[in-house]
XYZ file of N, CA and C in Angstrom:
876
model
N 0.875 -1.326 0.375
C 0.094 -0.240 -0.590
C 1.312 1.302 -0.006
N 0.703 2.108 -1.026
C 1.190 2.845 -0.991
C 0.820 4.722 -1.551
N 1.323 5.374 -1.090
C 0.807 6.986 -1.655
C 0.897 7.044 -3.196
N 0.582 7.530 -3.597
C 1.414 8.392 -5.348
C 2.546 8.312 -5.269
N 3.055 7.122 -6.320
C 4.387 7.136 -6.984
C 4.032 6.987 -8.023
N 4.903 7.517 -9.364
C 5.262 7.269 -10.592
C 5.473 5.075 -10.895
N 4.862 5.131 -11.286
C 5.054 3.441 -11.369
C 5.511 2.896 -12.856
N 6.590 2.021 -12.429
C 7.399 1.568 -13.546
C 6.865 0.211 -14.232
N 7.125 0.106 -15.636
C 6.894 -1.470 -15.872
C 8.347 -2.110 -15.199
N 7.505 -3.481 -16.430
C 8.121 -4.704 -16.167
C 8.480 -5.284 -17.768
N 9.698 -5.785 -17.463
C 9.613 -6.120 -19.314
C 9.515 -8.189 -19.116
N 8.302 -8.721 -19.584
C 8.688 -10.169 -19.597
C 9.779 -10.482 -18.714
N 11.335 -10.669 -19.123
C 11.617 -11.534 -18.540
C 12.142 -11.111 -17.398
N 11.994 -8.952 -16.385
C 11.945 -9.327 -15.584
C 11.201 -9.298 -14.713
N 9.602 -9.823 -15.338
C 8.946 -10.365 -14.554
C 8.805 -12.101 -13.804
N 9.576 -12.694 -15.000
C 9.787 -13.983 -15.166
C 10.702 -14.578 -13.768
N 12.252 -13.184 -13.954
C 13.305 -12.591 -12.755
C 12.317 -12.850 -11.397
N 10.950 -11.810 -11.713
C 10.444 -11.688 -10.233
C 9.800 -12.902 -9.938
N 8.935 -14.334 -10.415
C 8.456 -15.322 -9.804
C 9.461 -15.836 -9.716
N 11.128 -15.709 -10.690
C 11.321 -17.596 -9.672
C 12.685 -16.864 -8.408
N 12.314 -15.221 -8.766
C 13.300 -14.618 -7.399
C 14.381 -14.660 -7.728
N 14.350 -13.778 -9.204
C 15.684 -13.248 -9.692
C 15.577 -12.239 -9.774
N 17.134 -11.444 -9.720
C 16.498 -10.098 -9.501
C 16.506 -9.127 -8.817
N 17.353 -8.031 -8.437
C 16.575 -7.589 -7.594
C 16.950 -8.373 -6.410
N 16.306 -7.290 -5.494
C 16.387 -7.951 -3.353
C 15.961 -9.334 -3.789
N 16.932 -10.764 -3.031
C 16.563 -11.664 -3.186
C 15.110 -11.564 -2.495
N 13.964 -12.909 -2.311
C 13.348 -12.893 -1.548
C 13.231 -13.299 -0.057
N 12.727 -13.040 1.252
C 12.167 -13.160 2.661
C 12.018 -14.151 2.661
N 12.165 -15.592 3.202
C 11.414 -16.322 3.129
C 11.793 -17.173 3.872
N 11.239 -17.864 4.777
C 11.955 -19.071 5.909
C 9.990 -19.682 6.249
N 10.162 -20.652 7.766
C 9.145 -21.492 7.985
C 9.777 -21.895 9.242
N 8.717 -22.463 9.780
C 8.886 -22.370 11.601
C 7.636 -23.548 12.362
N 7.910 -24.053 13.427
C 6.768 -24.525 14.245
C 6.827 -24.343 15.692
N 5.676 -24.706 16.282
C 5.591 -24.407 17.751
C 6.019 -25.845 17.916
N 6.571 -25.696 19.710
C 6.269 -27.501 20.136
C 5.099 -27.562 20.733
N 4.695 -29.429 20.756
C 3.170 -29.515 20.878
C 2.989 -29.833 22.546
N 2.367 -30.296 23.631
C 2.611 -31.044 24.760
C 1.126 -31.023 24.807
N 0.976 -31.582 26.129
C -0.717 -32.022 26.695
C -1.210 -31.021 26.382
N -1.007 -29.064 26.261
C -1.991 -28.792 26.500
C -1.849 -27.331 25.588
N -0.577 -27.734 24.625
C -0.582 -27.040 23.507
C -1.633 -27.923 22.520
N -1.607 -27.289 21.291
C -1.665 -28.055 20.193
C -1.247 -27.255 18.749
N -0.077 -28.006 18.559
C 0.412 -28.116 17.319
C 0.520 -26.505 16.350
N 1.976 -25.640 16.047
C 0.837 -24.819 14.713
C 2.163 -24.614 14.448
N 2.110 -24.544 12.990
C 3.080 -24.373 12.011
C 3.181 -23.153 11.038
N 4.204 -22.810 10.329
C 4.091 -21.644 9.755
C 5.227 -21.070 9.074
N 4.982 -20.868 7.621
C 5.885 -20.483 6.242
C 5.720 -19.326 5.750
N 6.832 -18.457 5.853
C 6.188 -16.995 5.493
C 7.230 -16.954 4.008
N 7.104 -15.536 3.123
C 7.605 -15.180 1.811
C 7.131 -14.084 2.139
N 8.205 -12.831 0.906
C 7.734 -11.347 0.934
C 8.665 -11.279 -0.129
N 8.316 -10.411 -1.413
C 8.871 -9.918 -2.959
C 8.652 -8.703 -2.547
N 9.591 -8.272 -3.548
C 10.118 -6.166 -3.272
C 8.809 -6.505 -4.908
N 8.319 -5.399 -4.397
C 7.618 -4.967 -5.975
C 7.761 -3.715 -6.908
N 7.493 -3.608 -8.000
C 7.985 -2.470 -9.018
C 7.069 -1.273 -8.468
N 7.583 -1.247 -7.184
C 6.722 0.306 -7.638
C 7.896 1.261 -7.490
N 9.554 0.688 -7.978
C 10.293 1.674 -8.165
C 10.924 2.150 -6.488
N 10.764 1.981 -5.190
C 11.071 2.199 -4.335
C 12.018 1.410 -3.591
N 12.206 1.512 -2.581
C 12.205 0.207 -1.552
C 11.894 -0.725 -0.771
N 12.498 -1.917 -0.677
C 10.472 -2.942 0.234
C 10.740 -2.234 1.439
N 8.887 -2.032 1.599
C 8.445 -1.209 2.576
C 7.079 -1.932 3.729
N 7.347 -3.334 3.128
C 6.970 -4.125 4.022
C 7.938 -5.319 5.391
N 7.703 -5.541 5.904
C 7.884 -6.595 7.629
C 7.060 -7.291 7.392
N 8.160 -8.165 8.469
C 6.472 -9.420 8.807
C 7.028 -9.746 10.268
N 6.939 -10.497 10.976
C 7.211 -11.182 12.438
C 6.209 -12.592 12.295
N 6.956 -13.554 12.148
C 6.912 -14.605 12.866
C 7.501 -14.994 14.063
N 7.203 -15.854 15.200
C 7.973 -16.190 16.179
C 6.720 -17.117 16.678
N 7.782 -17.768 18.021
C 7.125 -18.722 19.577
C 8.059 -18.138 20.559
N 6.610 -17.752 21.198
C 7.518 -17.482 22.663
C 6.149 -17.935 23.853
N 7.024 -18.389 24.674
C 6.691 -18.787 25.802
C 6.477 -17.836 27.549
N 4.616 -17.695 27.428
C 4.732 -16.743 28.689
C 3.604 -16.829 29.580
N 3.981 -17.253 30.643
C 3.401 -18.231 31.719
C 2.730 -19.443 31.514
N 3.461 -19.790 31.242
C 3.204 -21.289 30.482
C 1.893 -21.283 29.924
N 2.143 -20.581 28.815
C 1.279 -20.781 28.027
C 2.226 -20.324 26.243
N 1.933 -20.972 25.348
C 3.072 -20.753 24.373
C 2.318 -20.118 23.410
N 2.708 -18.947 22.501
C 2.127 -17.903 21.758
C 3.284 -17.704 20.565
N 1.864 -18.123 19.186
C 2.445 -17.734 18.175
C 2.185 -16.566 17.764
N 3.072 -15.627 17.996
C 3.164 -13.532 16.888
C 3.529 -13.499 15.390
N 2.598 -13.115 15.206
C 3.099 -13.135 13.504
C 1.415 -11.990 13.133
N 2.749 -11.359 11.723
C 1.840 -9.895 11.895
C 2.903 -10.002 10.718
N 2.294 -8.514 9.835
C 1.967 -8.168 8.593
C 2.404 -6.666 8.648
N 3.064 -6.204 8.139
C 3.118 -4.046 8.546
C 3.565 -3.513 7.475
N 2.827 -3.398 5.918
C 2.796 -2.497 4.851
C 2.707 -0.818 5.503
N 4.376 -0.548 4.676
C 4.904 0.614 5.352
C 4.532 1.568 3.640
N 4.530 2.614 4.209
C 4.004 4.111 3.097
C 5.187 5.215 3.702
N 6.226 5.802 2.197
C 6.780 6.911 2.862
C 7.869 6.428 3.337
N 8.480 5.390 3.133
C 9.513 5.237 4.207
C 9.233 3.776 4.765
N 10.256 3.009 5.069
C 10.729 2.119 6.014
C 10.458 1.353 7.818
N 10.560 3.280 7.877
C 11.155 3.434 9.677
C 9.500 2.897 10.424
N 8.342 3.750 9.970
C 7.362 2.901 10.806
C 6.981 1.721 10.756
N 7.002 0.556 9.465
C 6.852 -0.546 9.994
C 8.237 -1.296 10.682
N 9.388 -0.527 10.538
C 10.763 -1.454 11.015
C 10.358 -1.047 12.554
N 9.635 -0.048 12.742
C 9.681 0.635 14.196
C 8.188 -0.981 15.139
N 6.978 -0.490 14.189
C 5.859 -1.475 14.231
C 6.498 -3.797 14.400
N 6.974 -3.744 13.778
C 9.005 -4.862 14.029
C 9.215 -5.484 15.939
N 9.615 -3.865 15.469
C 10.297 -3.789 17.036
C 9.893 -3.956 18.044
N 8.417 -3.606 17.936
C 7.755 -2.489 19.344
C 6.486 -3.601 19.522
N 5.479 -3.591 18.171
C 4.997 -3.782 18.860
C 3.884 -4.963 19.516
N 4.187 -5.774 19.668
C 3.995 -7.487 20.123
C 4.759 -7.101 21.760
N 5.922 -6.371 22.320
C 6.178 -6.732 23.212
C 5.119 -5.399 24.038
N 4.634 -4.575 23.333
C 3.842 -2.978 24.014
C 2.379 -4.188 24.478
N 2.256 -5.024 23.551
C 0.640 -6.064 23.753
C 0.382 -6.694 24.797
N 2.207 -7.668 25.162
C 1.763 -8.746 25.793
C 2.591 -7.933 27.070
N 2.676 -6.781 26.828
C 3.160 -5.781 28.677
C 1.632 -5.645 28.899
N 1.105 -5.088 28.609
C -0.397 -4.438 28.671
C -0.984 -5.828 29.562
N -1.403 -4.964 31.161
C -1.845 -5.384 32.179
C -2.857 -6.677 32.436
N -3.484 -6.444 31.295
C -5.587 -7.706 31.121
C -4.987 -7.664 29.866
N -3.735 -8.243 29.564
C -3.590 -9.094 28.077
C -4.622 -10.365 28.600
N -3.985 -11.253 29.443
C -4.790 -12.969 29.455
C -5.830 -12.252 29.579
N -6.788 -11.333 30.500
C -8.262 -11.421 31.151
C -8.574 -10.715 30.198
N -8.448 -10.165 29.056
C -8.990 -9.712 27.745
C -8.074 -8.808 27.042
N -7.579 -9.924 26.429
C -7.103 -9.776 24.766
C -7.530 -8.244 23.867
N -9.166 -8.258 24.401
C -8.809 -7.355 23.003
C -8.861 -6.430 23.379
N -9.330 -5.874 25.131
C -8.668 -4.529 25.222
C -7.286 -3.448 25.307
N -6.500 -5.662 25.611
C -5.126 -5.170 25.284
C -4.417 -4.715 23.591
N -4.888 -5.352 23.310
C -4.529 -5.079 22.237
C -4.981 -3.543 21.176
N -6.124 -2.996 21.389
C -6.275 -2.119 21.225
C -5.668 -1.310 22.134
N -5.722 -1.602 23.022
C -5.211 0.250 23.966
C -3.277 0.235 23.762
N -2.892 -1.410 22.861
C -1.578 -1.375 22.032
C -1.082 -0.690 21.277
N -2.055 -1.546 20.676
C -2.090 -0.179 19.284
C -2.524 1.413 19.039
N -3.236 2.047 20.416
C -3.068 2.887 20.159
C -2.106 4.379 21.187
N -1.689 3.069 22.113
C -0.707 3.749 22.683
C 1.188 3.680 21.885
N 1.294 2.136 20.875
C 2.086 1.766 20.216
C 2.341 3.421 18.655
N 0.605 4.035 18.597
C 0.404 5.299 17.859
C 1.333 6.321 18.505
N 0.778 6.582 19.174
C 0.738 7.350 20.068
C 3.206 8.308 19.777
N 3.179 6.469 20.148
C 5.028 7.067 20.289
C 5.367 6.892 19.077
N 5.533 6.651 18.089
C 5.158 6.487 16.776
C 4.786 8.448 16.532
N 3.988 8.672 16.514
C 3.861 10.071 16.323
C 5.088 11.193 17.244
N 5.245 10.643 18.649
C 5.882 11.332 19.214
C 7.616 11.400 18.454
N 7.618 10.527 18.133
C 9.284 10.213 17.637
C 9.388 10.154 16.035
N 8.812 11.067 15.529
C 8.758 11.577 14.053
C 9.519 12.553 13.505
N 10.184 13.056 14.611
C 11.645 13.282 14.010
C 12.674 12.037 13.881
N 12.581 11.295 13.885
C 13.778 10.062 13.766
C 13.029 8.795 13.171
N 11.245 8.842 12.678
C 10.735 8.010 12.292
C 10.115 8.509 11.286
N 10.594 10.134 10.862
C 9.411 10.286 10.127
C 8.526 10.895 8.957
N 7.722 10.667 8.035
C 6.439 11.344 7.974
C 5.655 10.034 7.422
N 6.434 8.564 7.431
C 5.341 8.191 6.665
C 4.459 7.226 7.978
N 4.202 6.282 7.259
C 3.691 4.985 7.825
C 3.467 3.785 7.807
N 2.077 2.457 8.373
C 2.535 1.844 7.731
C 1.143 1.085 8.356
N 0.364 0.053 7.106
C -0.843 -0.297 7.880
C 0.287 -1.982 8.449
N -1.183 -2.618 9.426
C -0.345 -3.789 10.317
C -1.758 -4.838 10.024
N -1.773 -6.189 9.984
C -2.016 -7.271 10.584
C -1.598 -7.975 11.324
N -2.178 -7.958 12.479
C -1.289 -8.748 13.359
C -2.138 -10.222 14.178
N -1.615 -11.886 14.823
C -2.257 -12.516 14.693
C -1.480 -13.022 15.778
N -2.977 -13.195 16.945
C -1.741 -13.625 18.259
C -2.318 -15.431 18.202
N -1.858 -16.095 18.251
C -2.157 -18.003 18.653
C -2.222 -18.165 19.867
N -2.818 -18.694 20.883
C -2.635 -19.393 21.960
C -2.653 -20.563 22.305
N -1.918 -20.873 22.477
C -1.518 -22.835 22.677
C -2.464 -23.799 21.457
N -2.290 -23.042 20.281
C -2.694 -23.434 19.721
C -4.243 -23.539 19.392
N -4.795 -22.647 20.145
C -6.225 -23.451 20.641
C -7.071 -22.418 20.245
N -6.526 -20.516 20.611
C -7.169 -19.790 20.398
C -6.227 -18.345 19.595
N -7.233 -17.990 18.937
C -6.721 -17.215 17.739
C -7.277 -15.347 17.630
N -6.291 -14.268 18.312
C -6.404 -13.357 17.947
C -6.354 -12.513 17.007
N -6.509 -12.022 16.288
C -6.609 -11.145 15.155
C -6.787 -9.561 14.974
N -6.178 -8.842 14.791
C -6.203 -7.263 14.499
C -5.773 -6.756 13.583
N -6.262 -4.958 13.440
C -5.487 -4.736 12.252
C -6.137 -3.114 12.235
N -5.221 -3.187 11.186
C -5.599 -1.361 10.890
C -4.818 -0.910 9.609
N -5.935 -0.575 8.889
C -5.264 -0.457 7.062
C -5.914 -1.373 6.328
N -5.292 -2.256 5.319
C -5.758 -2.722 3.777
C -4.558 -4.761 3.938
N -4.075 -4.223 4.781
C -3.611 -5.781 5.416
C -4.339 -6.890 5.632
N -4.277 -7.575 6.050
C -5.254 -8.804 5.914
C -5.376 -9.995 5.977
N -6.865 -10.419 6.879
C -6.758 -11.578 7.529
C -7.327 -12.842 6.857
N -7.236 -14.315 6.838
C -7.955 -14.411 5.237
C -8.381 -16.167 6.287
N -9.030 -16.517 7.203
C -9.020 -17.977 7.524
C -9.738 -19.193 6.668
N -9.123 -20.572 7.285
C -9.553 -21.722 5.788
C -10.624 -22.107 7.311
N -11.865 -22.545 6.885
C -12.483 -23.781 7.706
C -12.679 -23.866 6.386
N -12.998 -25.431 6.303
C -13.066 -26.745 5.248
C -13.229 -26.160 4.221
N -12.412 -25.935 3.801
C -11.894 -25.376 2.494
C -12.837 -24.446 2.417
N -13.657 -23.147 3.493
C -14.085 -21.939 3.085
C -13.836 -21.340 3.399
N -13.243 -19.745 2.228
C -12.462 -18.374 3.018
C -13.396 -17.140 3.703
N -13.411 -17.419 4.814
C -12.928 -16.596 6.065
C -12.519 -15.168 6.448
N -13.361 -14.066 6.359
C -12.019 -12.833 6.115
C -12.282 -12.555 7.484
N -11.201 -12.051 8.496
C -10.870 -12.038 10.112
C -10.772 -10.067 10.347
N -10.221 -9.862 9.514
C -9.698 -8.443 9.490
C -10.855 -7.257 8.644
N -11.103 -6.623 8.573
C -11.804 -5.340 8.455
C -10.779 -4.700 6.723
N -10.584 -4.231 6.190
C -10.235 -3.408 4.920
C -10.705 -2.180 5.615
N -10.172 -1.230 6.174
C -9.931 -0.139 6.689
C -9.884 0.877 5.130
N -10.984 1.333 4.648
C -10.713 1.950 2.834
C -11.867 3.130 3.039
N -10.686 4.268 2.151
C -11.386 6.077 2.799
C -12.856 6.243 2.110
N -13.328 4.970 1.053
C -15.145 5.773 0.814
C -15.920 5.093 1.816
N -15.486 4.045 2.647
C -16.318 3.138 3.504
C -16.330 3.963 4.566
N -15.304 5.210 5.155
C -15.451 6.188 6.244
C -15.250 7.437 5.989
N -16.123 8.294 5.054
C -15.551 9.115 4.155
C -16.069 9.955 5.239
N -17.243 9.869 5.975
C -17.708 10.530 7.212
C -17.465 11.163 7.939
N -16.602 9.656 8.804
C -15.403 10.039 9.848
C -14.482 10.758 9.166
N -14.516 10.913 7.995
C -12.899 11.408 8.126
C -13.276 13.058 7.780
N -14.244 13.339 7.216
C -14.713 14.415 6.591
C -15.505 15.233 8.072
N -15.803 14.250 8.913
C -16.788 15.366 10.575
C -14.578 15.867 10.896
N -13.577 14.665 10.388
C -12.460 15.165 11.339
C -11.532 16.651 10.597
N -12.849 16.926 9.343
C -11.697 17.699 8.751
C -11.391 17.798 7.239
N -11.134 16.786 7.149
C -10.529 15.466 5.572
C -11.361 15.316 4.737
N -10.841 15.069 3.715
C -11.999 14.866 2.306
C -11.519 13.539 2.161
N -11.989 13.338 0.851
C -11.842 11.544 0.543
C -12.044 11.915 -1.411
N -10.825 11.650 -1.468
C -11.126 12.159 -2.942
C -11.094 10.611 -4.694
N -11.645 10.409 -4.967
C -11.756 9.582 -5.974
C -11.241 9.942 -7.857
N -10.161 9.975 -8.362
C -9.796 10.911 -9.386
C -9.498 9.128 -10.873
N -9.978 9.593 -10.925
C -10.310 8.640 -12.697
C -9.256 7.771 -12.815
N -9.031 6.275 -12.619
C -8.188 5.622 -12.915
C -7.882 4.921 -11.558
N -8.041 6.054 -10.132
C -7.218 5.470 -9.700
C -8.393 5.023 -8.157
N -7.578 4.816 -7.327
C -8.303 4.339 -5.672
C -8.486 6.169 -5.244
N -9.692 5.973 -4.071
C -10.060 7.095 -2.878
C -8.727 7.070 -2.272
N -8.326 8.266 -1.700
C -8.110 8.317 -1.160
C -7.763 9.697 -0.434
N -7.683 9.152 0.712
C -7.183 10.653 1.808
C -6.648 12.056 2.194
N -7.257 12.935 1.420
C -7.234 14.885 0.999
C -6.204 14.147 -0.337
N -6.016 13.153 -0.417
C -5.375 12.779 -1.909
C -4.561 12.362 -2.536
N -3.552 11.287 -0.932
C -2.778 10.760 -0.731
C -2.765 9.273 -0.443
N -3.966 9.091 0.674
C -3.613 7.899 1.642
C -5.056 7.569 0.691
N -3.794 5.899 0.707
C -5.432 5.060 0.230
C -6.233 3.856 1.625
N -5.310 4.472 2.160
C -6.335 3.696 3.715
C -6.950 4.700 4.772
N -7.311 3.957 5.350
C -8.415 5.108 6.575
C -7.945 4.701 7.685
N -7.167 4.128 7.735
C -6.368 4.303 8.775
C -5.410 2.847 9.265
N -4.354 3.908 10.139
C -2.674 3.267 10.046
C -1.421 3.886 10.734
N -0.603 3.390 11.237
C -0.066 4.433 12.563
C 1.372 5.112 11.942
N 1.088 6.439 12.585
C 2.124 6.762 12.009
C 1.044 7.977 11.576
N 1.930 8.674 9.911
C 1.016 8.977 9.498
C 1.114 11.038 9.712
N 2.217 11.257 9.964
C 1.469 12.635 11.257
C 1.311 13.883 9.919
N 1.336 14.262 9.242
C 0.538 15.182 8.794
C -0.735 15.228 8.698
N -1.353 13.373 7.949
C -2.339 13.350 7.957
C -3.780 12.553 8.621
N -2.535 12.722 10.856
C -2.944 11.922 11.646
C -4.723 12.620 12.192
N -4.400 14.089 11.710
C -5.876 14.644 12.520
C -7.340 13.750 11.540
N -7.289 12.858 10.632
C -8.313 13.189 9.726
C -8.078 10.956 9.730
N -7.181 10.251 10.498
C -6.600 8.999 10.180
C -7.252 8.736 11.663
N -7.468 6.863 11.514
C -7.544 6.260 12.651
C -6.227 5.182 13.417
N -6.392 5.086 14.433
C -5.635 4.312 14.845
C -5.728 2.666 15.706
N -7.660 3.135 15.094
C -8.598 2.076 16.421
C -8.253 0.680 15.317
N -7.896 -0.007 16.024
C -8.365 -1.888 15.013
C -8.899 -1.967 15.452
N -10.108 -2.922 14.268
C -10.669 -4.681 14.567
C -9.932 -5.148 15.180
N -10.918 -5.506 15.906
C -9.946 -7.033 16.688
C -11.093 -8.379 16.838
N -10.637 -9.729 16.480
C -11.693 -10.524 16.474
C -10.978 -12.134 17.327
N -11.067 -12.688 17.831
C -11.012 -13.307 18.458
C -11.955 -14.545 18.361
N -11.220 -15.820 18.095
C -11.654 -16.662 17.765
C -11.327 -18.429 18.154
N -11.718 -19.364 18.649
C -11.142 -20.305 18.928
C -10.670 -21.367 17.866
N -9.589 -22.006 17.753
C -9.425 -22.855 16.783
C -9.768 -24.133 16.942
N -10.462 -24.724 16.373
C -11.488 -26.659 15.871
C -10.442 -26.528 15.399
N -11.752 -28.488 15.015
C -10.495 -29.164 14.001
C -11.443 -28.910 12.886
N -11.843 -27.658 12.243
C -12.465 -27.878 10.952
C -11.419 -26.507 10.318
N -10.315 -26.110 11.568
C -10.290 -24.719 11.589
C -8.446 -25.353 10.515
N -8.308 -25.056 8.963
C -7.117 -25.733 8.606
C -6.837 -24.873 8.205
N -5.466 -23.271 8.099
C -5.105 -22.116 8.108
C -5.569 -20.818 8.280
N -4.861 -20.456 8.514
C -5.299 -18.927 7.952
C -3.660 -18.344 7.339
N -3.936 -17.678 6.500
C -3.416 -16.401 5.434
C -2.876 -14.468 5.707
N -2.168 -14.470 6.243
C -2.129 -12.759 6.555
C -0.986 -12.960 5.387
N -1.649 -11.684 5.136
C -0.859 -10.939 3.873
C -1.446 -9.147 3.488
N -0.354 -8.678 3.173
C -0.843 -6.961 2.810
C -1.520 -7.546 1.277
N -1.123 -5.503 1.011
C -2.368 -5.201 0.291
C -2.234 -6.148 -1.632
N -0.230 -6.405 -1.675
C -0.014 -6.563 -2.620
C -0.590 -7.939 -3.003
N -1.109 -8.428 -2.401
C -1.951 -10.621 -2.716
C -3.078 -9.510 -3.305
N -4.000 -8.777 -2.203
C -5.377 -8.901 -2.171
C -6.237 -8.027 -3.084
N -4.856 -7.251 -3.821
C -5.901 -6.216 -5.115
C -5.913 -7.164 -6.521
N -4.952 -8.667 -6.152
C -5.529 -9.004 -7.464
C -5.795 -10.334 -7.408
N -6.370 -10.819 -6.156
C -7.277 -11.782 -5.913
C -8.414 -12.063 -4.883
N -9.411 -12.511 -4.425
C -10.107 -12.778 -3.760
C -10.090 -13.396 -2.418
N -10.625 -13.837 -1.364
C -10.063 -14.627 -0.453
C -10.211 -15.913 -0.713
N -11.435 -16.253 -1.287
C -11.222 -17.735 -1.803
C -10.620 -18.210 -2.892
N -10.442 -17.253 -4.056
C -9.326 -17.680 -4.687
C -8.008 -18.116 -4.369
N -7.656 -17.173 -3.030
C -5.824 -17.816 -1.986
C -6.341 -18.982 -1.212
N -6.932 -19.090 -1.188
C -8.118 -20.138 -0.212
C -7.565 -21.180 -0.977
N -7.943 -21.336 -1.630
C -7.650 -22.735 -3.650
C -6.322 -23.485 -3.806
N -5.998 -21.722 -4.250
C -4.665 -21.757 -4.596
C -3.567 -22.613 -3.325
N -4.014 -23.045 -1.939
C -3.129 -23.373 -1.631
C -3.857 -24.548 -0.087
N -5.207 -24.582 -0.782
C -5.559 -25.831 0.566
C -4.454 -26.874 0.335
N -4.212 -27.387 -0.648
C -3.622 -28.805 -0.695
C -1.889 -28.683 -0.605
N -1.562 -27.701 -0.144
C -0.020 -27.664 -0.110
C 0.397 -27.534 1.424
N 0.195 -29.029 2.466
C 0.572 -29.153 3.027
C 1.898 -28.131 3.727
N 2.791 -27.900 3.223
C 4.109 -27.207 3.420
C 3.823 -25.628 3.415
N 3.502 -24.978 4.989
C 3.000 -23.604 4.901
C 4.148 -22.607 3.855
N 5.423 -22.994 4.379
C 6.229 -21.582 2.668
C 5.868 -22.114 1.504
N 6.108 -22.970 1.151
C 5.786 -23.951 0.406
C 4.392 -23.154 -0.630
N 3.415 -22.755 0.744
C 1.855 -21.992 0.603
C 2.519 -20.704 0.442
N 2.952 -20.102 0.851
C 3.254 -18.258 1.355
C 3.744 -18.306 0.204
N 4.985 -18.905 -0.772
C 5.477 -18.401 -1.472
C 5.226 -18.547 -2.727
N 4.048 -19.038 -3.044
C 2.557 -20.147 -3.856
C 2.262 -19.206 -4.434
N 1.034 -18.714 -3.240
C 0.878 -17.226 -3.283
C 1.126 -16.205 -3.694
N 2.733 -15.671 -3.616
C 3.228 -15.034 -3.792
C 3.007 -14.894 -5.171
N 4.109 -15.913 -5.951
C 4.331 -16.016 -7.162
C 2.780 -16.032 -8.132
N 1.444 -16.489 -7.233
C 0.445 -16.243 -8.068
C -0.088 -15.046 -8.341
N 0.461 -14.139 -7.246
C 0.053 -12.488 -7.746
C 0.952 -12.050 -8.708
N 2.139 -12.293 -8.295
C 3.003 -11.569 -10.004
C 2.490 -12.051 -11.017
N 2.091 -13.644 -11.334
C 1.527 -14.282 -12.212
C 0.611 -12.871 -13.059
N -0.123 -12.551 -12.193
C -1.947 -11.740 -12.103
C -1.207 -10.639 -11.967
N -0.023 -10.235 -11.766
C 0.552 -8.761 -12.919
C 0.652 -7.938 -10.989
N 0.336 -8.049 -9.821
C 0.188 -7.539 -9.355
C 2.083 -6.193 -8.969
N 2.071 -5.166 -8.938
C 3.577 -4.783 -9.010
C 3.447 -4.225 -7.411
N 2.800 -4.429 -6.896
C 3.089 -3.510 -5.586
C 4.153 -4.499 -4.482
N 4.863 -4.492 -3.736
C 5.348 -5.478 -2.619
C 4.224 -6.751 -1.740
N 4.931 -8.027 -1.999
C 4.180 -8.955 -1.650
C 4.359 -9.424 -0.782
N 3.541 -9.261 0.618
C 4.197 -10.778 2.020
C 2.936 -10.699 2.296
N 3.185 -12.126 2.819
C 2.587 -13.318 3.048
C 3.079 -14.244 4.018
N 2.378 -14.301 5.049
C 2.128 -16.049 6.337
C 1.151 -16.644 5.853
N 1.713 -17.760 5.747
C 0.626 -19.169 6.061
C 0.508 -19.801 7.512
N -0.862 -19.808 7.857
C -0.126 -20.530 9.438
C -0.940 -21.477 9.621
N -0.306 -22.594 9.502
C -0.897 -24.121 9.867
C -1.358 -24.949 11.108
N -2.741 -24.639 11.517
C -3.121 -25.842 12.211
C -3.460 -27.318 12.658
N -3.141 -27.789 12.974
C -3.245 -29.456 13.259
C -1.279 -30.122 12.828
């Protein structure tokens, strides 16, 4: 997701190199899994990130790790899609989950803890704007507790989709300017839609909620949508991805592409490759989390 920038084309050879992971910066890819125990179900994950063709440095960052807290095993996963630089998504990568887990009510009320941490983290980013610059970032975060409970939160248009019985269900909310036009106008901003372009806040930003963006903050929100669900035998996997994937693929199409791929790293790579073949030019970041 980005503000307005000149687009650059790509030759067929260049696209082939991109799909193969050749040329330009190397893709970031990997996988891992949690340890299972009598009180935890095993969780495995894979990720794959590819730089886009937008003429700027990679601005997508991810988190995919496991931590043990109070005899619980936590899977922490996130996609941060930056704009106007990578400082804000880098800050989120280093700090957001720590801030969530340090909330005193995290174990009793995860929803409130996540909302509070999103707000406090955004406040810190704005206070550090001299160091972090004028840019911002979307976020979609997922916290898996003992392989049995999942908490998803997001601001912006990076998305979380769950697959149950091979059917896709979106867990996050795309915070698009046209859907929040009344709030933006009430806060003194405006939404423009120029021919051939997407709706933008004050003609600049293509999302209505984000971290950072000091110059637009009076019209933006950092309020996350939060969803908690129980993981059961029908829950197969979750896809977290930046809009570089979702611009060219529906939720069900993404699920159908990888529903039979058991290796989550191979699944994440397959999704990014498919997005490239569909001519996505944005940075593409994807995490696939498998259960059981």
